[in-house]
Amino acid sequence: MSAQREMKEKNPWPTPVTIIIIVIGVIAIVALVTVAVLQNKPVPQKYKYGIVLDAGSSHTALYIYQWPAEKDNNTGRVEQTHSCKVKGKGISSYASEPWKAGESLKECMGEAEETVPKERAHETPLYLGATAGMRLLDIVNSSASKNVFQAVENALRNSPFSYQGARILSGQEEGAFGWVTVNYLDDRLKQGLKTTGALDLGGASTQISFISNDFDGSESPINSVNFRLYGNDYNLYTHSFLCYGKDQALKMVVANHTQSGATTVLDPCFHSGYNETKNYSVLYDSPCVSGRKPQEVPEKFDHIGKGNFQECQEVVKSVFNFTSCKYSRCSFNGVFQPLLQGPFGAFSAYYFVMNFLNLTDTSMPLETVKEKLSQYCATSWDKIKIQHPTVNVKYLAEYCFSGTYILTLLTEGYDFTAVTYSNIKFIKKIKGSDAGWTLGYMLNLTNMIPAEAPDSPPLPHAGYVSIVTIMTILLIGLLLLLALRIFWPRCSKKTQIV
Ligand SMILES: Nc1ccn([C@@H]2O[C@H](COP(=O)(O)OP(=O)(O)OP(=O)(O)O)[C@@H](O)[C@H]2O)c(=O)n1
Ligand SMILES: [Ca+2]
């Protein structure tokens, strides 16, 4: 009996009760950690969608945006998930056969149906916004513009999406929504950071939008747009110059050359060796130049290139009016512009052109940029065509003019200097989404940017799970220690008695 007791007392192994407590403790840890991780694991993401058609003067593009379904009213990030370039020209070019404007959208609408999950289609808003091409058509022939919209509406109403209407954006809206897009994608609005200005160059108009300490809206209220976004107030300066998109600006420049109604026009903005016969009626078919059409003109003229950057700069300057300004300061054509401030993102044709010319690096001195462009303009048309066999010939012929126009607009028009030029960044996309007015337009119409800052959870998901796990392990550890303190002394005391 005493031998048996001795054996029992000397046994170094914990009692069955202790073992049971340890096992239960371990099971509890594993179960708690598993539950915490599983319960808080994000469920597979579900998305909501929105579609915007950008009916520009030169072409139409469709953009599909998506955002996490459960966060659509404030915190979820909206991103571009698909884009589609409509084949052919802009909808304003179908003024004489409007039904073709509707037809032209079908292919991209088909792509949209493939991209947006079927069960989401009926709740996916679909917007069409038209810009300067339709503004001009509306000026010249408002019934033709109505017919184009009618045709476009018919095509879009038949889609499975929730069609919200088609309309012409004002120049102010176009500028302001471009600015919202750039700053939203850069996360500047939510964080209340200093904003980036937006420079948009289209085919028929161009926009400049920025925040300046020098601007409170009082001097020129038509250039002022007020926003309250995520709890911050913004007083944005914005202006859209109709006819100063690069296609209409080219018409204005060539119109200046052809005031005499000549049959041959020597053009410094086109490469030497370039020689195309063009119609006077096509050149003067837009309200941007129609007022300047000479009385007596032949049917056609020979447009002949001369390839001279300096001279091109001079003729481009001639389309800007710097003489009258009733404000404290103006950009051009008597339009108020406050002091330029902050970084700028320049997109659309600014990017297409400067990217083609390999001139997107704005840390390069402005003089070097001009020298490079000057060399490019002086290259013969034959050589240019050989160097760029895959580039659309219409675009290719115009890059010398376009580059010169961009530099002139920025420096002479908006007053960027050799120093402030480096504040401009030529951009196409920001974090995978195209820079342009469409995203800002959709965010506004779907009330996706709240006026006040949303309440955010104090901890990110991963931090929350880690803290719960660590605290659980600590607690269980403490319990185990407690259990050991209760049982261990009894066993050791018994051993000591012997
Ligand atoms: N690879 C490309 C694509 C386009 N372009 C030119 O860029 C201009 C069009 O720019 P875009 O921003 O697409 O204009 P739109 O939106 O069509 O016009 P707007 O905004 O004035 O309505 C046109 O002159 C077109 O010739 C270009 O030079 N190179
Ligand atoms: Ca545009």
PDB file of N, CA, C and O and ligand atoms in Angstrom, residues 54 56 131 174 200 202 348 437, ligand 2:
ATOM      1  N   ASP A  54     -19.034  58.472 -73.524  1.00  0.00           N
ATOM      2  CA  ASP A  54     -18.451  59.785 -73.764  1.00  0.00           C
ATOM      3  C   ASP A  54     -18.585  60.077 -75.256  1.00  0.00           C
ATOM      4  O   ASP A  54     -17.802  59.563 -76.064  1.00  0.00           O
ATOM      5  N   GLY A  56     -17.769  62.260 -77.692  1.00  0.00           N
ATOM      6  CA  GLY A  56     -16.873  63.372 -77.990  1.00  0.00           C
ATOM      7  C   GLY A  56     -17.035  63.830 -79.433  1.00  0.00           C
ATOM      8  O   GLY A  56     -17.768  63.204 -80.209  1.00  0.00           O
ATOM      9  N   THR A 131     -20.203  66.167 -75.775  1.00  0.00           N
ATOM     10  CA  THR A 131     -19.412  67.370 -75.501  1.00  0.00           C
ATOM     11  C   THR A 131     -19.395  68.309 -76.723  1.00  0.00           C
ATOM     12  O   THR A 131     -20.423  68.470 -77.376  1.00  0.00           O
ATOM     13  N   GLU A 174     -17.991  69.748 -67.966  1.00  0.00           N
ATOM     14  CA  GLU A 174     -16.921  68.931 -68.547  1.00  0.00           C
ATOM     15  C   GLU A 174     -15.595  69.172 -67.826  1.00  0.00           C
ATOM     16  O   GLU A 174     -14.877  68.231 -67.486  1.00  0.00           O
ATOM     17  N   ASP A 200      -7.688  69.280 -70.129  1.00  0.00           N
ATOM     18  CA  ASP A 200      -8.279  68.311 -71.064  1.00  0.00           C
ATOM     19  C   ASP A 200      -8.278  68.950 -72.454  1.00  0.00           C
ATOM     20  O   ASP A 200      -8.746  70.079 -72.617  1.00  0.00           O
ATOM     21  N   GLY A 202      -9.622  68.213 -76.203  1.00  0.00           N
ATOM     22  CA  GLY A 202     -10.412  67.358 -77.093  1.00  0.00           C
ATOM     23  C   GLY A 202     -10.222  67.786 -78.533  1.00  0.00           C
ATOM     24  O   GLY A 202      -9.271  68.517 -78.864  1.00  0.00           O
ATOM     25  N   SER A 348      -6.245  63.256 -72.383  1.00  0.00           N
ATOM     26  CA  SER A 348      -6.857  63.174 -73.726  1.00  0.00           C
ATOM     27  C   SER A 348      -5.797  63.527 -74.786  1.00  0.00           C
ATOM     28  O   SER A 348      -4.697  63.013 -74.729  1.00  0.00           O
ATOM     29  N   TRP A 437     -13.722  63.234 -68.082  1.00  0.00           N
ATOM     30  CA  TRP A 437     -14.853  63.710 -67.276  1.00  0.00           C
ATOM     31  C   TRP A 437     -15.815  62.595 -66.858  1.00  0.00           C
ATOM     32  O   TRP A 437     -16.626  62.773 -65.947  1.00  0.00           O
TER      33      TRP A 437
HETATM   34 CA    CA B   2     -13.389  64.786 -74.782  1.00  0.00          CA
END
